[in-house]
Short mmCIF file of C-alpha atoms in Angstrom, two decimals:
data_model
loop_
_atom_site.label_atom_id
_atom_site.label_comp_id
_atom_site.label_asym_id
_atom_site.label_seq_id
_atom_site.Cartn_x
_atom_site.Cartn_y
_atom_site.Cartn_z
CA MET A 1 9.01 33.18 -32.65
CA ILE A 2 5.71 33.43 -30.79
CA SER A 3 2.61 34.23 -32.76
CA PHE A 4 -0.94 34.49 -31.39
CA GLU A 5 -3.61 34.89 -34.07
CA ARG A 6 -7.08 35.64 -32.61
CA VAL A 7 -6.46 33.13 -29.84
CA ALA A 8 -9.29 32.41 -27.38
CA LYS A 9 -9.10 30.30 -24.26
CA ARG A 10 -12.13 29.12 -22.35
CA TYR A 11 -11.55 26.97 -19.27
CA PRO A 12 -13.73 23.93 -18.54
CA ASN A 13 -15.48 25.92 -15.79
CA GLY A 14 -16.76 28.29 -18.48
CA ARG A 15 -14.51 31.25 -17.68
CA GLU A 16 -13.19 32.87 -20.83
CA ALA A 17 -9.62 33.97 -19.98
CA LEU A 18 -8.74 35.17 -23.47
CA SER A 19 -11.33 36.17 -26.05
CA ALA A 20 -9.29 37.12 -29.13
CA VAL A 21 -5.61 37.78 -28.57
CA THR A 22 -3.33 38.66 -31.45
CA LEU A 23 0.30 39.27 -30.55
CA HIS A 24 3.70 38.54 -31.99
CA VAL A 25 7.13 38.29 -30.44
CA ALA A 26 10.10 38.36 -32.78
CA PRO A 27 13.13 36.04 -32.32
CA GLY A 28 15.59 37.60 -29.92
CA GLU A 29 13.03 40.07 -28.62
CA MET A 30 12.25 40.72 -24.96
CA VAL A 31 8.74 41.93 -24.14
CA PHE A 32 6.66 42.60 -21.05
CA LEU A 33 3.15 41.31 -20.66
CA THR A 34 1.19 43.61 -18.37
CA GLY A 35 -2.34 43.91 -17.07
CA ARG A 36 -4.33 43.55 -13.89
CA SER A 37 -4.80 40.22 -12.15
CA GLY A 38 -7.17 38.14 -14.23
CA ALA A 39 -6.41 40.03 -17.41
CA GLY A 40 -5.07 36.83 -18.97
CA LYS A 41 -1.29 37.18 -18.53
CA SER A 42 -0.87 33.77 -16.95
CA THR A 43 -3.08 32.17 -19.56
CA VAL A 44 -0.92 33.59 -22.36
CA LEU A 45 2.18 32.08 -20.71
CA LYS A 46 0.44 28.74 -20.13
CA LEU A 47 -0.51 28.61 -23.78
CA ILE A 48 3.08 29.34 -24.85
CA ALA A 49 4.44 26.51 -22.66
CA LEU A 50 1.61 24.24 -23.85
CA LEU A 51 0.33 23.81 -20.30
CA GLU A 52 -2.99 24.65 -21.90
CA ARG A 53 -4.22 24.47 -25.47
CA PRO A 54 -6.10 27.30 -27.20
CA THR A 55 -9.86 26.90 -27.59
CA ARG A 56 -9.89 28.90 -30.86
CA GLY A 57 -7.39 30.68 -33.05
CA GLN A 58 -3.86 29.85 -34.09
CA LEU A 59 -0.80 29.83 -31.85
CA ILE A 60 2.65 29.15 -33.27
CA VAL A 61 5.64 28.78 -30.92
CA ASN A 62 9.13 27.85 -32.09
CA GLY A 63 7.62 27.04 -35.49
CA GLU A 64 5.16 24.53 -34.00
CA ASN A 65 1.42 24.92 -34.29
CA THR A 66 0.51 24.19 -30.68
CA ALA A 67 -3.08 23.26 -31.45
CA LYS A 68 -1.94 20.34 -33.58
CA LEU A 69 1.08 19.08 -31.61
CA PRO A 70 0.43 15.47 -30.54
CA ALA A 71 0.72 14.78 -26.80
CA ARG A 72 3.76 12.53 -27.21
CA ARG A 73 5.72 15.46 -28.67
CA ILE A 74 4.88 17.86 -25.83
CA PRO A 75 7.94 16.90 -23.68
CA ALA A 76 10.34 17.68 -26.54
CA PHE A 77 8.46 20.94 -27.18
CA ARG A 78 8.72 21.98 -23.51
CA ARG A 79 12.46 21.34 -23.44
CA ARG A 80 12.82 24.28 -25.82
CA ILE A 81 11.04 26.67 -23.47
CA GLY A 82 12.38 27.81 -20.11
CA VAL A 83 9.79 28.73 -17.48
CA VAL A 84 10.32 30.92 -14.41
CA PHE A 85 7.62 31.16 -11.74
CA GLN A 86 6.92 33.75 -9.09
CA ASP A 87 7.12 31.01 -6.44
CA HIS A 88 10.10 29.50 -8.28
CA ARG A 89 8.77 25.92 -7.88
CA LEU A 90 12.01 24.43 -6.60
CA LEU A 91 12.14 20.95 -5.10
CA THR A 92 12.94 21.80 -1.51
CA ASP A 93 14.25 18.33 -0.63
CA ARG A 94 16.91 18.44 -3.35
CA PRO A 95 20.10 20.46 -3.44
CA VAL A 96 20.50 23.38 -5.83
CA PHE A 97 22.53 21.25 -8.24
CA ASP A 98 19.77 18.62 -8.62
CA ASN A 99 17.13 21.30 -9.14
CA VAL A 100 19.07 23.00 -11.90
CA ALA A 101 20.09 19.67 -13.48
CA LEU A 102 16.49 18.39 -13.82
CA PRO A 103 15.84 19.69 -17.39
CA LEU A 104 19.09 18.03 -18.52
CA ILE A 105 18.39 14.76 -16.69
CA VAL A 106 15.01 14.37 -18.37
CA ALA A 107 16.69 14.96 -21.73
CA ASP A 108 19.12 12.03 -21.21
CA ILE A 109 22.24 14.21 -21.22
CA SER A 110 25.45 12.58 -19.96
CA MET A 111 26.48 13.23 -16.36
CA ARG A 112 29.73 14.91 -17.39
CA GLU A 113 27.88 17.33 -19.66
CA ILE A 114 25.25 17.98 -16.98
CA ASP A 115 27.95 18.88 -14.48
CA LYS A 116 29.48 21.36 -16.90
CA ARG A 117 26.22 23.02 -17.90
CA VAL A 118 24.78 23.27 -14.39
CA ARG A 119 27.93 25.06 -13.25
CA ALA A 120 27.74 27.38 -16.25
CA ALA A 121 24.09 28.20 -15.51
CA LEU A 122 24.79 28.81 -11.80
CA ASP A 123 27.75 31.00 -12.76
CA GLN A 124 25.42 32.99 -15.01
CA VAL A 125 23.06 33.75 -12.10
CA GLY A 126 25.93 34.35 -9.66
CA LEU A 127 25.38 31.26 -7.50
CA LEU A 128 28.45 29.20 -8.32
CA GLY A 129 29.61 27.44 -5.17
CA LYS A 130 26.11 26.92 -3.74
CA GLU A 131 25.39 23.67 -5.62
CA ARG A 132 25.15 21.49 -2.50
CA MET A 133 22.87 23.84 -0.54
CA LEU A 134 19.16 23.19 -0.17
CA PRO A 135 16.83 25.86 -1.65
CA LEU A 136 15.47 26.82 1.77
CA GLU A 137 18.98 27.66 2.96
CA LEU A 138 19.10 30.42 0.34
CA SER A 139 17.58 33.90 0.38
CA VAL A 140 14.39 34.57 -1.60
CA GLY A 141 16.36 36.39 -4.30
CA GLU A 142 18.81 33.51 -4.56
CA GLN A 143 15.97 31.00 -4.78
CA GLN A 144 14.50 32.95 -7.67
CA ARG A 145 17.89 32.92 -9.40
CA VAL A 146 18.11 29.13 -8.94
CA GLY A 147 14.73 28.99 -10.70
CA ILE A 148 16.14 31.09 -13.53
CA ALA A 149 19.24 28.88 -13.76
CA ARG A 150 16.96 25.85 -14.08
CA ALA A 151 14.98 27.60 -16.82
CA VAL A 152 18.04 28.44 -18.91
CA VAL A 153 20.31 25.44 -18.24
CA SER A 154 19.13 23.58 -21.32
CA ARG A 155 19.69 26.75 -23.39
CA PRO A 156 16.13 27.08 -24.64
CA PRO A 157 15.49 29.65 -27.38
CA ILE A 158 12.44 30.96 -25.46
CA LEU A 159 12.19 31.98 -21.81
CA ILE A 160 8.88 32.87 -20.20
CA ALA A 161 8.56 34.28 -16.69
CA ASP A 162 5.38 34.71 -14.65
CA GLU A 163 5.78 37.56 -12.14
CA PRO A 164 9.44 36.67 -11.55
CA THR A 165 9.97 39.71 -9.34
CA GLY A 166 6.66 39.52 -7.47
CA ASN A 167 8.24 38.46 -4.18
CA LEU A 168 11.36 40.65 -4.46
CA ASP A 169 12.15 44.18 -3.36
CA HIS A 170 13.00 46.75 -6.02
CA GLN A 171 16.74 46.22 -5.87
CA LEU A 172 16.52 42.41 -6.15
CA ALA A 173 13.91 42.84 -8.88
CA SER A 174 16.31 45.06 -10.83
CA GLU A 175 19.05 42.45 -10.47
CA VAL A 176 16.73 39.76 -11.85
CA MET A 177 15.76 42.07 -14.72
CA ASN A 178 19.41 42.69 -15.53
CA LEU A 179 19.89 38.95 -15.62
CA PHE A 180 17.07 38.65 -18.14
CA ARG A 181 18.59 41.47 -20.20
CA ARG A 182 21.92 39.65 -20.34
CA LEU A 183 20.21 36.42 -21.43
CA ASN A 184 18.31 38.40 -24.06
CA GLU A 185 21.57 39.88 -25.33
CA VAL A 186 22.83 36.37 -26.14
CA GLY A 187 19.73 35.74 -28.23
CA VAL A 188 17.07 34.28 -25.94
CA THR A 189 13.53 35.40 -26.74
CA ILE A 190 11.93 36.46 -23.45
CA VAL A 191 8.36 37.13 -22.35
CA VAL A 192 7.94 38.48 -18.83
CA ALA A 193 4.50 38.82 -17.27
CA THR A 194 4.48 41.48 -14.57
CA HIS A 195 2.36 44.14 -12.94
CA ASP A 196 5.43 46.14 -11.89
CA LEU A 197 4.92 49.02 -14.34
CA LEU A 198 7.88 50.95 -12.93
CA LEU A 199 10.18 48.10 -13.91
CA VAL A 200 8.68 48.06 -17.40
CA ARG A 201 9.13 51.82 -17.88
CA GLU A 202 12.73 51.65 -16.65
CA SER A 203 13.57 48.94 -19.14
CA GLY A 204 12.32 50.83 -22.16
CA LEU A 205 11.25 47.54 -23.71
CA ARG A 206 8.01 46.82 -25.57
CA GLU A 207 4.97 46.27 -23.40
CA ILE A 208 1.95 44.19 -24.40
CA ALA A 209 -0.97 45.22 -22.21
CA LEU A 210 -3.81 42.79 -21.65
CA ALA A 211 -7.25 43.79 -20.42
CA ASP A 212 -10.32 41.59 -20.22
CA GLY A 213 -8.80 38.89 -22.41
CA VAL A 214 -7.68 41.08 -25.32
CA VAL A 215 -4.58 43.15 -26.15
CA SER A 216 -5.47 46.75 -25.31
CA GLY A 217 -4.30 50.25 -26.12
CA ALA A 218 -1.42 51.65 -28.12
CA GLU A 219 0.92 48.85 -27.10
CA ALA A 220 -0.63 46.54 -29.70
CA PRO A 221 2.04 44.79 -31.79
CA LEU A 222 3.86 46.86 -34.35
CA PRO A 223 3.16 46.06 -38.02
CA SER A 224 6.79 45.06 -38.51
CA MET A 225 6.47 42.50 -35.71
CA GLN A 226 3.40 40.97 -37.33
CA ALA A 227 5.53 40.14 -40.34
CA GLU A 228 7.38 37.60 -38.20
CA ARG A 229 5.84 34.16 -38.72
CA MET B 1 24.27 17.45 -28.10
CA SER B 2 27.08 15.01 -27.45
CA GLY B 3 25.45 13.58 -24.34
CA PHE B 4 22.89 11.38 -26.08
CA GLY B 5 23.47 7.68 -26.32
CA ALA B 6 23.11 4.26 -24.76
CA SER B 7 25.43 5.01 -21.87
CA ALA B 8 23.41 8.07 -20.87
CA TRP B 9 20.24 6.00 -21.19
CA SER B 10 21.53 3.19 -19.00
CA SER B 11 22.96 5.60 -16.47
CA ARG B 12 19.48 7.22 -16.29
CA HIS B 13 18.01 3.81 -15.51
CA ALA B 14 20.70 3.15 -12.92
CA HIS B 15 19.96 6.59 -11.47
CA ALA B 16 16.22 5.84 -11.28
CA LEU B 17 16.89 2.46 -9.68
CA LEU B 18 19.30 3.88 -7.11
CA SER B 19 16.99 6.75 -6.20
CA SER B 20 14.10 4.28 -5.80
CA MET B 21 16.27 2.12 -3.52
CA GLY B 22 17.31 5.18 -1.56
CA ARG B 23 13.69 6.21 -1.12
CA LEU B 24 12.72 2.77 0.22
CA ALA B 25 15.73 2.79 2.54
CA ARG B 26 14.88 6.24 3.86
CA HIS B 27 11.57 4.99 5.23
CA PRO B 28 12.62 1.57 6.54
CA LEU B 29 9.58 0.95 8.76
CA ALA B 30 6.99 1.84 6.11
CA THR B 31 8.90 -0.20 3.55
CA LEU B 32 9.19 -3.14 5.94
CA LEU B 33 5.43 -3.12 6.68
CA THR B 34 4.50 -3.01 3.01
CA VAL B 35 6.96 -5.76 2.16
CA LEU B 36 5.76 -7.84 5.12
CA VAL B 37 2.10 -7.68 4.04
CA MET B 38 3.09 -8.66 0.51
CA ALA B 39 5.40 -11.41 1.77
CA LEU B 40 2.68 -12.97 3.93
CA ALA B 41 0.32 -13.00 0.96
CA LEU B 42 3.01 -14.75 -1.11
CA ALA B 43 4.13 -17.09 1.69
CA LEU B 44 0.68 -18.56 2.27
CA PRO B 45 0.27 -20.26 -1.14
CA LEU B 46 3.98 -21.08 -1.22
CA GLY B 47 3.80 -22.75 2.19
CA LEU B 48 0.58 -24.64 1.37
CA ASP B 49 2.16 -25.85 -1.86
CA GLY B 50 5.08 -27.19 0.15
CA LEU B 51 2.66 -28.84 2.58
CA VAL B 52 0.78 -30.63 -0.22
CA SER B 53 4.05 -31.77 -1.80
CA ASN B 54 5.27 -33.12 1.55
CA VAL B 55 2.01 -34.95 2.28
CA ARG B 56 2.13 -36.48 -1.20
CA THR B 57 5.68 -37.65 -0.60
CA ALA B 58 4.70 -39.07 2.78
CA THR B 59 1.75 -41.04 1.34
CA GLY B 60 3.46 -41.91 -1.92
CA ASP B 61 4.35 -45.37 -0.56
CA PHE B 62 0.68 -46.26 -0.30
CA SER B 63 -0.03 -46.08 -4.00
CA GLY B 64 0.83 -49.77 -4.28
CA ALA B 65 -2.11 -50.49 -1.97
CA ILE B 66 -4.60 -49.54 -4.65
CA GLY B 67 -6.10 -52.52 -6.44
CA LEU B 68 -9.28 -54.19 -7.67
CA SER B 69 -10.36 -57.75 -6.99
CA ALA B 70 -12.86 -59.26 -9.41
CA TYR B 71 -14.60 -62.24 -7.77
CA LEU B 72 -15.77 -64.65 -10.45
CA HIS B 73 -18.68 -67.08 -10.34
CA LEU B 74 -17.73 -70.46 -8.92
CA ASP B 75 -18.40 -72.29 -12.18
CA VAL B 76 -16.08 -70.31 -14.47
CA GLN B 77 -13.61 -72.61 -16.17
CA GLU B 78 -9.86 -72.17 -15.77
CA GLU B 79 -9.35 -71.57 -19.49
CA ARG B 80 -11.93 -68.78 -19.51
CA ILE B 81 -10.28 -67.22 -16.43
CA GLN B 82 -6.94 -67.05 -18.23
CA GLN B 83 -8.70 -65.51 -21.27
CA LEU B 84 -10.25 -62.83 -19.11
CA ALA B 85 -6.89 -62.13 -17.42
CA ARG B 86 -5.27 -61.70 -20.83
CA SER B 87 -7.85 -59.17 -22.01
CA ALA B 88 -7.55 -57.35 -18.68
CA ARG B 89 -3.79 -57.08 -19.20
CA GLU B 90 -4.33 -55.35 -22.52
CA HIS B 91 -6.88 -52.91 -21.12
CA ALA B 92 -5.83 -49.26 -20.73
CA GLY B 93 -4.80 -48.24 -17.24
CA VAL B 94 -4.06 -51.75 -16.09
CA GLY B 95 -0.61 -52.22 -14.56
CA ARG B 96 -0.47 -55.74 -13.23
CA VAL B 97 -2.92 -58.67 -13.37
CA GLU B 98 -2.78 -61.69 -11.11
CA VAL B 99 -5.02 -64.73 -11.24
CA ILE B 100 -5.80 -66.45 -7.97
CA SER B 101 -7.53 -69.74 -8.78
CA ALA B 102 -10.13 -71.15 -6.40
CA ALA B 103 -7.68 -73.92 -5.36
CA ALA B 104 -4.90 -71.44 -4.68
CA ALA B 105 -7.28 -69.23 -2.72
CA LEU B 106 -8.33 -72.17 -0.60
CA GLU B 107 -4.74 -73.19 0.01
CA GLN B 108 -3.89 -69.65 1.03
CA PHE B 109 -6.88 -69.49 3.35
CA ARG B 110 -6.04 -72.85 4.90
CA LYS B 111 -2.53 -71.67 5.66
CA ASP B 112 -3.48 -68.23 6.97
CA SER B 113 -6.60 -68.97 8.95
CA GLY B 114 -5.68 -72.15 10.77
CA PHE B 115 -9.08 -73.66 9.96
CA GLY B 116 -7.37 -76.53 8.12
CA ALA B 117 -9.35 -79.35 9.68
CA ALA B 118 -12.66 -77.58 9.30
CA LEU B 119 -12.00 -76.89 5.63
CA ASP B 120 -11.26 -80.56 5.03
CA ALA B 121 -14.84 -81.28 6.02
CA LEU B 122 -16.13 -79.33 3.05
CA THR B 123 -17.11 -81.36 0.02
CA SER B 124 -16.49 -78.54 -2.44
CA ASN B 125 -14.35 -75.40 -2.53
CA PRO B 126 -16.54 -72.45 -1.39
CA LEU B 127 -14.01 -69.82 -2.51
CA PRO B 128 -14.37 -68.14 -5.92
CA PRO B 129 -11.49 -67.63 -8.34
CA VAL B 130 -10.22 -64.02 -8.28
CA ILE B 131 -8.60 -61.79 -10.89
CA SER B 132 -6.58 -59.15 -9.05
CA VAL B 133 -5.88 -55.96 -11.02
CA THR B 134 -3.44 -53.22 -10.05
CA PRO B 135 -3.98 -49.97 -11.97
CA THR B 136 -1.08 -48.00 -13.40
CA ALA B 137 -0.02 -44.85 -11.51
CA GLU B 138 -1.90 -42.66 -13.99
CA ALA B 139 -5.10 -44.67 -13.61
CA SER B 140 -4.95 -44.55 -9.79
CA SER B 141 -7.26 -41.55 -9.69
CA PRO B 142 -10.83 -42.02 -8.44
CA ALA B 143 -12.13 -41.75 -12.00
CA GLY B 144 -9.53 -44.21 -13.33
CA VAL B 145 -10.28 -46.77 -10.65
CA GLU B 146 -14.02 -46.39 -11.23
CA THR B 147 -13.56 -46.96 -14.98
CA LEU B 148 -11.63 -50.16 -14.26
CA ARG B 149 -14.25 -51.29 -11.76
CA ARG B 150 -17.02 -50.86 -14.37
CA TYR B 151 -14.93 -52.62 -17.00
CA LEU B 152 -14.46 -55.64 -14.73
CA ALA B 153 -18.03 -55.60 -13.41
CA ALA B 154 -19.41 -55.68 -16.96
CA TRP B 155 -18.11 -59.21 -17.53
CA PRO B 156 -20.92 -61.77 -17.08
CA GLU B 157 -18.46 -64.10 -15.35
CA VAL B 158 -17.84 -61.55 -12.57
CA GLU B 159 -19.89 -61.88 -9.43
CA SER B 160 -18.62 -58.71 -7.78
CA VAL B 161 -15.70 -56.28 -7.83
CA GLN B 162 -14.04 -54.99 -4.72
CA VAL B 163 -11.79 -51.94 -4.64
CA ASP B 164 -8.85 -52.26 -2.24
CA GLY B 165 -7.08 -49.28 -0.75
CA ASP B 166 -9.76 -46.88 -1.94
CA TRP B 167 -8.94 -44.59 0.97
CA VAL B 168 -5.64 -43.86 -0.77
CA VAL B 169 -7.57 -42.98 -3.90
CA ARG B 170 -9.85 -40.69 -1.94
CA PHE B 171 -6.94 -39.14 -0.09
CA ASN B 172 -5.17 -38.38 -3.34
CA ALA B 173 -8.38 -36.86 -4.66
CA ILE B 174 -8.49 -34.63 -1.58
CA LEU B 175 -4.89 -33.57 -2.25
CA ASP B 176 -5.80 -32.74 -5.85
CA GLU B 177 -8.76 -30.72 -4.62
CA LEU B 178 -6.49 -28.97 -2.14
CA ARG B 179 -4.14 -28.08 -4.95
CA ASP B 180 -7.02 -26.48 -6.89
CA VAL B 181 -8.06 -24.52 -3.80
CA LEU B 182 -4.43 -23.52 -3.44
CA LEU B 183 -4.30 -22.22 -6.99
CA LEU B 184 -7.44 -20.18 -6.41
CA ALA B 185 -6.01 -18.80 -3.14
CA ALA B 186 -2.76 -17.97 -4.92
CA VAL B 187 -4.63 -16.01 -7.59
CA LEU B 188 -6.65 -14.08 -4.99
CA LEU B 189 -3.62 -13.37 -2.80
CA GLY B 190 -1.65 -12.35 -5.91
CA ALA B 191 -4.37 -9.81 -6.66
CA GLY B 192 -3.96 -8.66 -3.06
CA VAL B 193 -0.23 -8.17 -3.59
CA VAL B 194 -0.94 -6.10 -6.71
CA ALA B 195 -3.43 -3.98 -4.74
CA VAL B 196 -0.98 -3.40 -1.87
CA VAL B 197 1.81 -2.29 -4.22
CA GLY B 198 -0.63 -0.20 -6.26
CA ASN B 199 -1.85 1.61 -3.18
CA THR B 200 1.66 2.20 -1.85
CA ILE B 201 2.78 3.60 -5.20
CA ARG B 202 -0.35 5.75 -5.42
CA LEU B 203 0.48 7.36 -2.05
CA GLU B 204 4.06 7.85 -3.20
CA ILE B 205 2.83 9.56 -6.37
CA ASP B 206 0.63 11.89 -4.28
CA ASN B 207 3.59 12.73 -2.03
CA ARG B 208 5.78 13.58 -5.00
CA ARG B 209 3.19 15.55 -6.91
CA ALA B 210 5.22 18.78 -6.98
CA GLU B 211 8.26 16.97 -8.28
CA ILE B 212 6.22 15.23 -10.98
CA GLU B 213 4.69 18.54 -12.08
CA VAL B 214 8.06 20.25 -12.34
CA THR B 215 9.57 17.27 -14.14
CA LYS B 216 6.80 17.35 -16.74
CA LEU B 217 7.14 21.11 -17.01
CA VAL B 218 10.81 20.91 -17.97
CA GLY B 219 10.05 18.29 -20.61
CA GLY B 220 10.11 14.98 -18.74
CA THR B 221 8.25 12.30 -20.69
CA ASN B 222 5.63 10.08 -19.08
CA ALA B 223 8.09 7.19 -19.34
CA PHE B 224 10.70 9.20 -17.42
CA VAL B 225 8.24 10.15 -14.69
CA ARG B 226 6.95 6.57 -14.44
CA ARG B 227 10.37 4.92 -14.25
CA PRO B 228 11.24 5.41 -10.54
CA PHE B 229 7.76 4.21 -9.52
CA LEU B 230 8.08 1.07 -11.63
CA TYR B 231 11.46 0.40 -10.07
CA ALA B 232 10.01 0.96 -6.60
CA GLY B 233 7.15 -1.48 -7.25
CA THR B 234 9.53 -4.07 -8.66
CA LEU B 235 11.82 -3.68 -5.65
CA TYR B 236 8.89 -4.12 -3.26
CA GLY B 237 7.96 -7.32 -5.13
CA LEU B 238 11.51 -8.65 -5.11
CA LEU B 239 11.93 -8.00 -1.38
CA ALA B 240 8.51 -9.54 -0.66
CA GLY B 241 9.45 -12.65 -2.68
CA MET B 242 12.66 -13.03 -0.69
CA MET B 243 10.88 -12.54 2.61
CA ALA B 244 8.10 -14.99 1.63
CA TRP B 245 10.74 -17.61 0.90
CA LEU B 246 12.43 -16.94 4.24
CA ILE B 247 9.09 -17.18 6.07
CA VAL B 248 8.35 -20.59 4.53
CA LEU B 249 11.91 -21.73 5.20
CA GLY B 250 11.64 -20.62 8.81
CA ALA B 251 8.28 -22.35 9.25
CA THR B 252 9.69 -25.57 7.77
CA LEU B 253 12.71 -25.52 10.03
CA SER B 254 10.60 -24.88 13.11
CA LEU B 255 8.31 -27.82 12.24
CA GLN B 256 11.20 -30.14 11.37
CA PRO B 257 11.93 -31.67 14.84
CA ALA B 258 8.25 -32.38 15.60
CA THR B 259 7.72 -33.96 12.18
CA THR B 260 10.77 -36.15 12.52
CA ARG B 261 9.58 -37.37 15.93
CA LEU B 262 6.13 -38.12 14.51
CA ALA B 263 7.60 -39.96 11.52
CA LEU B 264 9.88 -42.02 13.74
CA ALA B 265 6.91 -42.98 15.90
CA TYR B 266 5.41 -44.54 12.74
CA GLY B 267 8.73 -46.11 11.85
CA SER B 268 9.19 -43.77 8.88
CA HIS B 269 12.28 -41.86 7.88
CA PHE B 270 10.21 -39.13 6.32
CA VAL B 271 11.94 -35.74 6.26
CA LEU B 272 10.03 -32.48 5.86
CA ASN B 273 11.25 -30.83 2.67
CA GLY B 274 11.71 -27.07 2.84
CA PRO B 275 11.34 -24.74 -0.15
CA ASP B 276 14.03 -25.54 -2.70
CA VAL B 277 15.91 -23.33 -5.16
CA ARG B 278 13.17 -23.68 -7.75
CA GLU B 279 10.57 -22.42 -5.26
CA ALA B 280 12.86 -19.57 -4.22
CA GLU B 281 13.16 -18.55 -7.87
CA LEU B 282 9.41 -18.85 -8.28
CA ALA B 283 8.74 -16.68 -5.21
CA LEU B 284 11.17 -14.00 -6.42
CA ALA B 285 9.84 -14.07 -9.99
CA VAL B 286 6.17 -13.96 -8.97
CA GLY B 287 6.83 -11.23 -6.38
CA THR B 288 8.78 -9.12 -8.86
CA VAL B 289 6.21 -9.45 -11.63
CA LEU B 290 3.29 -8.68 -9.31
CA GLY B 291 5.15 -5.66 -7.88
CA TRP B 292 5.80 -4.35 -11.35
CA ILE B 293 2.18 -4.87 -12.40
CA GLY B 294 0.87 -3.08 -9.29
CA ALA B 295 3.21 -0.13 -9.83
CA TRP B 296 2.38 0.03 -13.50
CA LEU B 297 -1.36 0.09 -12.85
CA ALA B 298 -1.01 2.84 -10.23
CA ALA B 299 1.35 4.86 -12.42
CA ALA B 300 -0.80 4.55 -15.52
CA ARG B 301 -3.88 5.62 -13.56
CA HIS B 302 -2.47 8.48 -11.50
CA LEU B 303 0.50 9.95 -13.37
CA ALA B 304 -1.48 10.85 -16.48
CA ARG B 305 -3.73 13.04 -14.34
CA ILE B 306 -0.86 15.11 -12.97
CA GLU B 307 -0.08 17.93 -15.36
CA PRO B 308 1.93 21.03 -14.52
CA GLU B 309 0.02 24.21 -13.86
CA SER B 310 1.37 27.69 -14.11
CA ALA B 311 1.13 29.62 -10.86
#
């Protein structure tokens, strides 16, 4: 589903965020991406969502070689990836409904269908009935769940999350993790970048540890995973 | 994916249009100021155009005053005069030709001047025969009149050529010049309108940066992101066109009584013409197109640079 093959990323300012990353995520898998700040977690996620392009190496996401995807096909590519941010990136001047509906609106879905799917997504994150509220009227945990609803409303096969629990206490973080687990159970491939090692250990899921721009330690991908794509 | 289709597409456009309208309505003062600046820039050439048209109408009656008189030598024979008049009639740009023989000229002078007795004392007629030429409307330009003057002056039988009503010719030339200046002003002010819209849209894009980033992140195309800004620019232009038309209409109405008094003082029934339906359409069309162009330029320049960034 996601396949990094000796991927390097050097930013225009000369900083090399990734030097040679090889990692694979199988369809329907949920993995954690760990490492200290600056280890390259965010860069890996940016490359998956095609917010950045690799400098070297091969990166295949959803069967697309991201290095070769023409710019005009990027919007369609991004519609198949849900993104959750630590700061949730909600539009504070729009009600919850409009925020969650945005991925469907840009995809020219009919209003009736949008209505149905937004309610379904809000139901999934336990916020049904708060459609007309503004994001700032919600608690931090609820805001994060609105962000998750927006990421999954178009039913993307891949969901990536950058420190989704960074601003939450342990209980709220666990709730968010359970939400991800449930989404994973219905077949969504999920990559979560986090430095909350306790959360990772509790989950018992595979951990990909990044250090200094490469995958480190024993958590390197399993041979069976490399067979995927 | 049952939601795709023309109805979803058109409802998206309606949505973009409505949200653009809502945005303009939410900041009425800022919108009004922008529209006012644009409207003034549009109203100036529109008003000047109306002024030139009105002046032309007012002086239109004088075009009959333009004419050329070719004074012939005293010894030219009547037969030759008629020959010359015939060839003048066939010349391009000539409307009407009249021959005033020396005898007729003398008779006319005797009647008009009251010097009858004095003229009787003369042994010969001192007045020359005259061929009077009126140019066609098309040839009433300074260049046309000058061409005719040279044509007549080139005849050996012609002593001199006098141009009558040449002030009308010069006045019309000034009006033509004014129209050229007007065109130039319209182009410059039009560029100003584009710049005003462009700048307003650029600020709007900066204000909505977060929204644009998120929209692109969830798969919004450049066309989708651009759409509300293009609608906003077009709306600005449309409103400015309307306001420009109203400004010119208001100016015309306020000048109407004074103009009528002035015209009556000269015994004229001249009425100041306000902007008509055609000019209203022109103002709206030009405003709309310029608004769209300004928005498009700003959007093309600034939207491409905004790309989502992961936190």
